């Protein structure tokens, strides 16, 4: 793959909270149109990595490059406008606003030059995730699975170069999960946006992603094609513990 | 179609209020005075409504901006600064809004970037007290605790107060209505719902919080100016008292915060209760108001506006 298509590059990211080293020297690249899974046991530093990428935390060391530009330490709203959209592990939609207002907010403020066609962008994003019919409902009145779809629509409405999904499947039943997978794929196919995806349902990630990276105790221990990852002894050890001697 | 009707009804209602001083004897009637107070309450409750109801920042410093508005008017008048006549002078009133708005922006940046939730509320309360102390200790410039006396000989009728109050109340309500329906309103509501998420969706959180805080101060200042001209005697106990923060909160909460009509209903309700209780239960009206507030909160937690909305299943 040529270097031009790199959407985001992380260079030796380190983050520590007090005495706890949460991320140590994490390198990661995501290319245009690629869906990359990010897996690892609880506390491996996956969400922290997202929070560092979106500038909610500042890394102690290391650099984040979006489309070749260094964005380390810029304020979160600028990072969103430059092209990183995200969803949250615990859904954070705006509950007392309508579904359309949510999408419109993302379209108006999340895009770099999006003010003119914001309404159209928001409508298209809602249509893509299948929430168009519910656009006038209050967000507090829609189901968890619809709220996750709405977050996805909001991230699409900001026309990102890359979307960070933080456990989009958590709390969804199998049919809702299938629907969400379809939407993620549609988003990628229609917009060619890159996706970096944290997920605990390892099977879904291995079936679905182009590439998978594994974090364990803040270290990236593997990065490769899903079938390589599934058979990697280090990954198996991280999930199942050390084999008996 | 439905919207046209609403506009016509609103216009008729405003017109009806506007002709009241022609129908009743404005100089003797208590009604004109209580409606004047009602308009003042609308202005300050819409100001608090924007800051707290729509942006989610509980400000307890509105009385400081109200007082700053009154003092700005008095200082401009007594020191003959703008040379524009002063009594109901639009320039003076406008400046009395702009001065608090500027001060709100200056103190708002550190307060709103560092403090959240309850801590922001306490921070604004502290700011209000500091401003009050500054005016009490202001020596001959602010007239210390006795305050400033305006030349009351210019007073001839309550009618100009009434109409200016009506105008400012309509202006404040319309301004808030336009703001919350605009794209700025989307940002304000998003900040109220979830600051972190708002920032992650590209909203410059501090900028919009300061903007709302500053507009709130602007409206409070306008009202302070009008009330100051009415009192002719501006002192810390009258225009810088905490009531000017507590009343708007009360009216918004009773009417329904985060709605346009809520503060109108709340202001009407409270000013009616105050006026009636003041006649029949002299010196006891805060007790009556307190009981009513408890009842409203117990049975109508969404405020009076909740009555018009469908019951949620």
Coordinates of C-alpha atoms in Angstrom, one line a residue:
Chain A
X1 CA 0.0 0.0 0.0
X2 CA 1.5 3.4 -0.9
X3 CA 2.2 5.9 1.8
X4 CA -0.1 8.5 0.4
X5 CA -3.2 6.6 1.4
X6 CA -2.3 6.7 5.1
X7 CA -5.2 8.5 6.9
X8 CA -3.9 8.4 10.4
X9 CA -0.5 7.6 11.8
X10 CA 0.3 7.2 15.5
X11 CA 4.0 7.4 16.5
X12 CA 5.2 6.0 19.7
X13 CA 2.2 7.2 21.8
X14 CA 2.9 7.1 25.6
X15 CA 0.3 7.9 28.2
X16 CA 0.6 7.4 32.0
X17 CA -2.0 8.1 34.7
X18 CA 0.0 8.5 37.9
X19 CA 2.0 5.3 38.3
X20 CA 0.0 3.4 35.7
X21 CA 1.5 3.2 32.2
X22 CA -1.6 2.9 30.1
X23 CA 0.0 3.2 26.7
X24 CA 3.6 2.6 25.9
X25 CA 5.1 3.4 22.5
X26 CA 2.0 2.5 20.5
X27 CA 2.5 2.8 16.7
X28 CA -0.5 2.4 14.4
X29 CA -1.5 3.3 10.9
X30 CA -4.8 3.2 9.2
X31 CA -5.2 3.6 5.5
X32 CA -8.0 5.0 3.4
X33 CA -11.1 2.9 3.2
X34 CA -9.7 0.3 5.6
X35 CA -11.6 -1.2 8.6
X36 CA -9.1 -1.9 11.4
X37 CA -10.2 -3.7 14.5
X38 CA -8.6 -2.8 17.8
X39 CA -8.9 -5.6 20.4
X40 CA -7.4 -6.5 23.7
X41 CA -8.5 -7.5 27.2
X42 CA -10.1 -5.1 29.7
X43 CA -7.8 -2.3 30.7
X44 CA -5.5 -2.8 27.7
X45 CA -5.7 1.0 26.9
X46 CA -8.0 0.8 23.9
X47 CA -10.4 3.6 24.9
X48 CA -7.4 5.7 26.2
X49 CA -5.9 5.4 22.8
X50 CA -9.1 6.9 21.3
X51 CA -9.2 9.6 23.9
X52 CA -5.6 10.5 23.0
X53 CA -6.4 10.5 19.3
X54 CA -9.4 12.9 19.8
X55 CA -7.4 15.0 22.3
X56 CA -9.5 14.4 25.3
X57 CA -6.1 13.4 26.8
X58 CA -2.8 14.7 25.8
X59 CA -0.2 12.1 25.2
X60 CA 2.9 12.2 27.4
X61 CA 5.0 11.5 24.3
X62 CA 4.5 10.7 20.7
X63 CA 2.7 12.2 17.7
X64 CA -0.6 11.9 15.9
X65 CA -0.6 12.6 12.2
X66 CA -3.9 13.0 10.3
X67 CA -3.4 13.0 6.5
X68 CA 0.2 13.9 7.1
X69 CA -0.5 16.9 9.4
X70 CA 0.6 16.8 13.1
X71 CA -2.5 17.2 15.2
X72 CA -1.1 16.3 18.6
X73 CA -2.5 18.5 21.3
X74 CA -5.0 20.4 19.2
X75 CA -8.4 21.1 20.9
X76 CA -11.0 18.3 20.4
X77 CA -13.4 20.5 18.3
X78 CA -10.6 21.2 15.8
X79 CA -9.7 17.6 15.6
X80 CA -13.2 16.7 14.7
X81 CA -13.4 19.3 12.0
X82 CA -10.1 18.1 10.6
X83 CA -11.6 14.7 10.0
X84 CA -11.7 12.4 13.1
X85 CA -15.2 11.4 14.1
X86 CA -15.9 9.1 17.1
X87 CA -18.5 7.3 19.0
X88 CA -18.5 6.7 22.7
X89 CA -18.4 3.4 24.6
X90 CA -21.4 4.7 26.7
X91 CA -23.5 6.3 24.0
X92 CA -23.3 10.1 24.3
X93 CA -26.1 11.4 22.1
X94 CA -27.9 14.6 23.0
X95 CA -30.9 13.2 24.7
X96 CA -33.2 16.2 24.9
X97 CA -32.8 17.1 21.2
X98 CA -34.5 15.4 18.3
X99 CA -32.8 12.8 16.2
X100 CA -32.5 15.3 13.3
X101 CA -31.1 18.0 15.6
X102 CA -28.4 15.6 16.8
X103 CA -27.4 14.8 13.2
X104 CA -27.6 18.5 12.2
X105 CA -25.3 19.5 15.1
X106 CA -22.7 17.1 13.9
X107 CA -23.2 18.3 10.3
X108 CA -23.0 22.0 11.1
X109 CA -20.1 21.9 13.6
X110 CA -18.2 18.7 12.6
X111 CA -17.5 19.5 9.0
X112 CA -14.6 21.6 7.9
X113 CA -16.6 23.6 5.3
X114 CA -20.0 22.1 6.0
X115 CA -22.3 25.0 6.9
X116 CA -24.0 25.4 3.6
X117 CA -25.4 21.9 3.0
X118 CA -25.6 20.9 6.6
X119 CA -29.3 19.9 6.5
X120 CA -28.8 17.8 3.4
X121 CA -25.7 16.1 4.9
X122 CA -27.6 15.3 8.1
X123 CA -30.6 13.9 6.2
X124 CA -28.3 11.7 4.1
X125 CA -26.5 10.4 7.1
X126 CA -29.8 9.5 8.8
X127 CA -31.0 7.8 5.7
X128 CA -27.8 5.8 5.5
X129 CA -28.2 4.4 9.0
X130 CA -31.9 3.9 8.5
X131 CA -33.1 6.5 11.1
X132 CA -34.8 8.8 8.6
X133 CA -38.3 7.8 9.7
X134 CA -37.5 8.6 13.3
X135 CA -35.9 12.0 12.6
X136 CA -38.5 14.0 14.6
X137 CA -38.4 11.8 17.7
X138 CA -36.7 12.9 20.8
X139 CA -33.5 11.0 21.3
X140 CA -34.4 10.1 24.8
X141 CA -37.3 8.1 23.4
X142 CA -35.4 5.9 21.0
X143 CA -33.8 2.6 21.8
X144 CA -30.2 2.0 22.7
X145 CA -29.6 0.4 19.4
X146 CA -31.1 3.3 17.6
X147 CA -28.9 5.7 19.6
X148 CA -25.8 3.8 18.5
X149 CA -27.0 4.1 14.9
X150 CA -27.6 7.8 15.6
X151 CA -24.0 8.2 16.9
X152 CA -22.9 6.5 13.7
X153 CA -25.0 8.9 11.6
X154 CA -23.5 11.9 13.6
X155 CA -20.0 10.7 12.9
X156 CA -20.9 10.3 9.2
X157 CA -22.5 13.7 9.0
X158 CA -19.2 15.3 10.0
X159 CA -17.7 13.9 6.8
X160 CA -14.7 12.4 8.5
X161 CA -11.6 10.9 7.0
X162 CA -11.6 8.3 9.8
X163 CA -14.3 7.2 12.2
X164 CA -13.4 5.8 15.6
X165 CA -16.0 3.3 16.9
X166 CA -15.7 2.5 20.6
X167 CA -17.5 -0.8 21.2
X168 CA -20.5 -0.1 19.0
X169 CA -21.9 -3.6 19.6
X170 CA -22.1 -3.4 23.4
X171 CA -25.6 -4.2 24.7
X172 CA -27.0 -5.0 21.3
X173 CA -28.8 -8.3 20.4
X174 CA -27.7 -10.4 17.4
X175 CA -30.1 -8.9 14.9
X176 CA -29.2 -5.4 16.0
X177 CA -25.6 -6.3 15.7
X178 CA -26.0 -7.6 12.2
X179 CA -27.8 -4.4 11.2
X180 CA -25.0 -2.2 12.7
X181 CA -22.4 -4.2 10.8
X182 CA -24.3 -3.6 7.6
X183 CA -24.4 0.1 8.3
X184 CA -20.7 0.3 9.1
X185 CA -19.9 -1.5 5.8
X186 CA -22.3 0.8 3.8
X187 CA -20.6 3.8 5.4
X188 CA -17.2 2.5 4.3
X189 CA -18.3 1.6 0.8
X190 CA -20.2 4.8 0.0
X191 CA -17.8 7.3 1.6
X192 CA -14.5 5.4 1.6
X193 CA -13.9 6.5 5.2
X194 CA -11.4 4.6 7.2
X195 CA -12.7 2.9 10.4
X196 CA -10.8 2.1 13.6
X197 CA -13.0 -0.1 15.7
X198 CA -12.7 -1.2 19.3
X199 CA -14.7 -4.3 20.0
X200 CA -15.0 -6.9 22.7
X201 CA -16.8 -9.4 20.4
X202 CA -13.6 -10.8 18.9
X203 CA -15.4 -13.0 16.4
X204 CA -17.2 -10.1 14.8
X205 CA -13.9 -8.2 14.5
X206 CA -12.1 -11.2 13.0
X207 CA -14.8 -11.9 10.5
X208 CA -15.3 -8.3 9.5
X209 CA -12.1 -6.3 9.6
X210 CA -9.4 -5.9 7.0
X211 CA -6.7 -5.8 9.6
X212 CA -6.6 -6.2 13.4
X213 CA -4.3 -4.7 16.0
X214 CA -4.1 -6.1 19.5
X215 CA -3.3 -4.1 22.7
X216 CA -2.3 -5.7 26.0
X217 CA -1.2 -3.6 29.0
X218 CA -0.6 -0.6 26.8
X219 CA 1.6 -2.4 24.4
X220 CA 0.7 -3.3 20.8
X221 CA 1.5 -7.0 20.7
X222 CA 0.2 -7.9 17.3
X223 CA -1.0 -6.2 14.1
X224 CA -2.0 -8.1 10.9
X225 CA -4.6 -9.9 8.9
X226 CA -7.5 -11.4 11.0
X227 CA -6.4 -15.1 10.4
X228 CA -2.8 -14.3 11.4
X229 CA -4.1 -12.7 14.6
X230 CA -6.4 -15.6 15.5
X231 CA -3.5 -17.9 15.5
X232 CA -0.9 -15.7 17.1
X233 CA 0.4 -17.3 20.3
X234 CA 0.9 -13.9 22.0
X235 CA -2.7 -12.9 21.4
X236 CA -4.0 -16.2 22.6
X237 CA -1.8 -15.8 25.7
X238 CA -3.2 -12.3 26.3
X239 CA -6.8 -13.5 26.2
X240 CA -6.4 -17.0 27.8
X241 CA -3.4 -16.6 30.0
X242 CA 0.0 -18.3 29.9
X243 CA 0.0 -22.0 29.0
X244 CA 1.0 -24.3 31.8
X245 CA 4.6 -25.3 31.7
Chain B
X1 CA -51.1 27.9 8.7
X2 CA -50.9 27.1 12.4
X3 CA -47.8 29.2 12.6
X4 CA -49.5 32.2 11.1
X5 CA -52.2 32.0 13.7
X6 CA -49.7 31.9 16.5
X7 CA -47.9 35.0 15.1
X8 CA -51.3 36.8 14.9
X9 CA -52.3 35.8 18.4
X10 CA -49.0 36.9 19.8
X11 CA -49.2 40.2 18.0
X12 CA -52.7 40.8 19.3
X13 CA -51.6 39.9 22.9
X14 CA -48.7 42.4 22.7
X15 CA -51.1 45.0 21.3
X16 CA -53.6 44.3 24.2
X17 CA -50.8 44.8 26.7
X18 CA -49.7 48.0 24.9
X19 CA -53.1 49.7 25.2
X20 CA -53.7 48.9 28.9
X21 CA -52.4 52.3 30.1
X22 CA -55.1 54.0 27.9
X23 CA -57.9 51.9 29.4
X24 CA -57.1 52.0 33.1
X25 CA -55.9 55.1 34.9
X26 CA -52.2 54.4 34.7
X27 CA -51.1 56.8 37.5
X28 CA -53.5 55.4 40.1
X29 CA -53.9 51.8 39.1
X30 CA -51.8 49.2 40.7
X31 CA -52.3 47.0 37.6
X32 CA -50.0 49.1 35.4
X33 CA -47.2 49.0 38.0
X34 CA -47.6 45.2 38.5
X35 CA -47.5 44.6 34.7
X36 CA -44.4 46.8 34.6
X37 CA -42.8 44.4 37.1
X38 CA -44.1 41.5 35.1
X39 CA -42.2 42.7 32.0
X40 CA -39.0 43.2 34.1
X41 CA -39.3 39.7 35.3
X42 CA -39.7 38.4 31.8
X43 CA -36.5 40.1 30.7
X44 CA -34.4 38.6 33.5
X45 CA -36.0 35.2 33.4
X46 CA -35.4 34.9 29.6
X47 CA -31.8 35.9 30.3
X48 CA -31.4 33.1 32.9
X49 CA -33.3 30.8 30.6
X50 CA -30.7 31.1 27.9
X51 CA -27.8 30.6 30.2
X52 CA -29.2 27.8 32.3
X53 CA -32.2 26.4 30.5
X54 CA -30.6 26.2 27.1
X55 CA -26.9 26.1 27.7
X56 CA -27.0 24.2 31.1
X57 CA -24.8 26.7 33.0
X58 CA -26.5 27.5 36.3
X59 CA -25.5 31.1 36.9
X60 CA -26.1 32.6 40.3
X61 CA -24.6 35.9 39.4
X62 CA -27.4 37.5 37.4
X63 CA -28.0 40.1 40.1
X64 CA -24.5 41.4 39.5
X65 CA -25.2 42.0 35.9
X66 CA -28.6 43.5 36.8
X67 CA -26.9 45.9 39.2
X68 CA -24.1 46.7 36.8
X69 CA -26.8 47.7 34.3
X70 CA -28.4 50.1 36.8
X71 CA -25.1 51.5 38.0
X72 CA -23.9 52.0 34.4
X73 CA -27.0 54.1 33.7
X74 CA -26.6 56.1 36.9
X75 CA -22.9 56.7 36.4
X76 CA -23.4 57.8 32.7
X77 CA -26.2 60.1 33.8
X78 CA -24.6 61.7 36.8
X79 CA -21.2 62.1 35.1
X80 CA -22.8 63.4 31.9
X81 CA -20.8 61.0 29.8
X82 CA -22.8 60.5 26.6
X83 CA -24.6 63.8 26.6
X84 CA -27.7 62.3 25.2
X85 CA -30.5 63.3 27.6
X86 CA -30.3 60.1 29.8
X87 CA -34.0 59.8 30.8
X88 CA -35.1 56.9 28.6
X89 CA -32.2 57.5 26.4
X90 CA -31.7 54.5 24.1
X91 CA -27.9 55.0 24.0
X92 CA -27.7 54.9 27.8
X93 CA -29.9 51.8 28.1
X94 CA -27.9 50.0 25.4
X95 CA -24.6 50.9 27.0
X96 CA -26.1 49.6 30.3
X97 CA -26.5 46.3 28.6
X98 CA -23.2 46.2 26.8
X99 CA -21.1 47.0 30.0
X100 CA -22.4 43.9 31.9
X101 CA -22.1 41.8 28.7
X102 CA -18.4 42.8 28.3
X103 CA -17.7 42.1 32.0
X104 CA -19.5 38.7 31.7
X105 CA -17.3 37.8 28.8
X106 CA -14.1 38.8 30.7
X107 CA -15.0 36.9 33.9
X108 CA -16.8 34.2 31.9
X109 CA -13.7 33.0 30.2
X110 CA -11.9 31.8 33.4
X111 CA -15.1 30.8 35.2
X112 CA -16.5 28.8 32.3
X113 CA -13.3 27.2 31.3
X114 CA -12.3 26.1 34.8
X115 CA -15.5 25.4 36.6
X116 CA -18.4 23.1 35.8
X117 CA -21.8 22.4 37.3
X118 CA -22.2 23.3 40.9
X119 CA -18.7 24.8 41.0
X120 CA -19.6 27.2 38.2
X121 CA -22.8 28.1 40.1
X122 CA -20.8 28.9 43.3
X123 CA -18.2 30.8 41.2
X124 CA -20.8 33.1 39.8
X125 CA -22.3 33.6 43.3
X126 CA -18.8 34.6 44.4
X127 CA -18.4 37.0 41.5
X128 CA -21.8 38.6 42.3
X129 CA -20.7 39.2 45.9
X130 CA -17.3 40.6 44.8
X131 CA -19.1 43.1 42.5
X132 CA -21.4 44.1 45.3
X133 CA -18.5 44.7 47.6
X134 CA -16.8 46.8 44.9
X135 CA -19.8 49.1 44.7
X136 CA -20.3 49.3 48.5
X137 CA -16.6 50.3 48.9
X138 CA -16.6 52.5 45.8
X139 CA -16.5 55.7 47.9
X140 CA -17.7 58.8 46.2
X141 CA -17.7 57.3 42.7
X142 CA -20.4 54.7 43.5
X143 CA -21.9 56.5 46.5
X144 CA -20.9 53.6 48.8
X145 CA -23.8 51.9 50.6
X146 CA -26.1 54.9 50.2
X147 CA -25.7 54.6 46.4
X148 CA -26.5 57.1 43.7
X149 CA -29.5 59.5 43.4
X150 CA -30.8 60.4 40.0
X151 CA -32.7 63.6 39.5
X152 CA -36.3 62.3 40.1
X153 CA -37.9 65.6 39.0
X154 CA -38.0 64.3 35.4
X155 CA -40.6 61.7 36.4
X156 CA -44.0 62.5 35.0
X157 CA -45.8 59.2 34.4
X158 CA -45.4 55.5 34.7
X159 CA -46.4 55.0 31.0
X160 CA -42.9 55.3 29.4
X161 CA -41.7 52.7 31.9
X162 CA -44.6 50.4 31.0
X163 CA -44.0 50.6 27.3
X164 CA -40.2 50.3 27.5
X165 CA -40.6 47.3 29.8
X166 CA -43.1 45.8 27.3
X167 CA -40.7 46.5 24.4
X168 CA -37.7 45.0 26.2
X169 CA -39.7 41.9 27.3
X170 CA -40.8 41.3 23.7
X171 CA -37.2 42.0 22.5
X172 CA -35.7 39.5 25.0
X173 CA -38.2 36.8 24.2
X174 CA -37.8 37.2 20.5
X175 CA -34.0 37.3 20.8
X176 CA -33.9 34.0 22.8
X177 CA -36.4 32.5 20.4
X178 CA -34.3 33.4 17.4
X179 CA -31.1 32.2 19.1
X180 CA -32.4 28.8 20.1
X181 CA -33.8 28.1 16.7
X182 CA -30.6 29.1 14.9
X183 CA -27.5 27.0 14.5
X184 CA -26.0 28.7 17.6
X185 CA -29.0 27.2 19.5
X186 CA -27.9 23.7 18.4
X187 CA -24.5 24.3 19.9
X188 CA -25.9 25.6 23.1
X189 CA -28.3 22.7 23.6
X190 CA -25.6 20.2 22.7
X191 CA -23.4 21.7 25.4
X192 CA -26.2 21.4 27.9
X193 CA -26.7 17.8 27.1
X194 CA -23.1 16.7 27.0
X195 CA -20.0 18.9 26.9
X196 CA -17.5 16.2 26.0
X197 CA -19.6 14.9 23.3
X198 CA -20.3 18.4 22.0
X199 CA -16.6 19.1 21.8
X200 CA -16.0 15.8 20.0
X201 CA -18.6 16.8 17.4
X202 CA -16.7 20.0 16.6
X203 CA -18.3 22.6 18.9
X204 CA -16.0 25.2 20.5
X205 CA -17.5 24.7 23.9
X206 CA -16.0 27.7 25.7
X207 CA -16.8 30.1 22.9
X208 CA -20.5 29.2 23.0
X209 CA -20.8 29.1 26.8
X210 CA -19.2 32.6 27.0
X211 CA -21.5 33.8 24.3
X212 CA -24.6 32.6 26.1
X213 CA -23.4 34.0 29.5
X214 CA -22.6 37.3 27.9
X215 CA -26.0 37.6 26.2
X216 CA -27.7 36.7 29.5
X217 CA -25.7 39.5 31.1
X218 CA -26.7 41.9 28.4
X219 CA -30.4 41.3 28.9
X220 CA -30.1 41.5 32.7
X221 CA -28.2 44.8 32.3
X222 CA -31.0 46.3 30.1
X223 CA -33.5 45.3 32.7
X224 CA -31.3 46.8 35.5
X225 CA -31.1 50.0 33.6
X226 CA -34.8 50.3 33.2
X227 CA -35.4 49.4 36.9
X228 CA -32.7 51.9 37.9
X229 CA -34.4 54.7 36.0
X230 CA -37.6 53.7 37.8
X231 CA -36.1 53.7 41.3
X232 CA -34.0 56.9 40.8
X233 CA -32.1 55.7 43.9
X234 CA -29.5 53.1 43.0
X235 CA -27.9 51.4 45.9
X236 CA -26.4 47.9 46.5
X237 CA -29.3 46.8 48.6
X238 CA -31.9 47.5 45.8
X239 CA -30.2 46.6 42.6
X240 CA -27.5 44.2 43.7
X241 CA -29.6 42.0 45.9
X242 CA -29.7 38.3 45.4
X243 CA -33.5 38.4 44.6
X244 CA -32.5 39.4 41.0
X245 CA -30.9 36.1 40.6
X246 CA -33.4 34.0 42.6
X247 CA -36.6 35.4 41.1
X248 CA -35.6 34.5 37.5
X249 CA -34.6 31.0 38.6
X250 CA -38.0 30.7 40.4
X251 CA -39.9 31.9 37.4
X252 CA -38.1 29.7 34.9
X253 CA -38.4 26.6 37.1
X254 CA -42.1 27.2 37.8
X255 CA -42.9 28.0 34.2
X256 CA -40.6 25.4 32.6
X257 CA -36.8 25.9 31.9
X258 CA -35.5 25.4 28.4
X259 CA -38.7 26.5 26.7
X260 CA -39.7 29.9 25.4
X261 CA -43.2 30.2 26.9
X262 CA -42.1 28.7 30.3
X263 CA -40.5 31.8 31.6
X264 CA -43.4 33.9 30.4
X265 CA -45.9 31.7 32.3
X266 CA -43.6 31.6 35.3
X267 CA -43.1 35.4 35.4
X268 CA -46.9 35.9 35.1
X269 CA -47.6 33.4 37.8
X270 CA -45.0 34.8 40.2
X271 CA -45.8 38.4 39.7
X272 CA -49.5 37.7 40.1
X273 CA -48.9 35.8 43.3
X274 CA -46.6 38.5 44.6
X275 CA -49.1 41.3 43.8
X276 CA -52.1 39.5 45.2
X277 CA -50.3 38.3 48.3
X278 CA -48.9 41.7 48.9
X279 CA -52.5 43.1 49.1
X280 CA -54.1 40.4 51.1
X281 CA -51.2 39.0 53.2
X282 CA -49.0 42.1 53.7
X283 CA -45.4 41.1 54.6
X284 CA -46.4 37.4 54.2
X285 CA -46.1 37.1 50.4
X286 CA -42.7 35.2 50.4
X287 CA -44.4 32.5 52.5
X288 CA -47.3 32.2 50.0
X289 CA -44.8 32.1 47.1
X290 CA -42.8 29.4 48.9
X291 CA -45.8 27.2 49.5
X292 CA -46.9 27.6 45.8
X293 CA -43.4 26.8 44.6
X294 CA -43.3 23.6 46.6
X295 CA -46.8 22.6 45.3
X296 CA -45.9 23.3 41.7
X297 CA -42.6 21.3 42.0
X298 CA -44.4 18.4 43.7
X299 CA -47.2 18.0 41.2
X300 CA -45.7 19.6 38.0
X301 CA -42.0 18.8 38.0
X302 CA -41.7 20.1 34.4
X303 CA -43.3 23.4 35.4
X304 CA -46.5 24.9 34.2
X305 CA -45.6 24.3 30.6
X306 CA -45.7 20.6 31.4
X307 CA -49.5 20.9 31.6
X308 CA -49.7 21.6 27.9
X309 CA -47.6 18.7 26.8
X310 CA -48.9 15.2 26.4
X311 CA -48.3 12.8 29.2
X312 CA -45.4 10.6 28.5
X313 CA -46.0 6.8 28.6

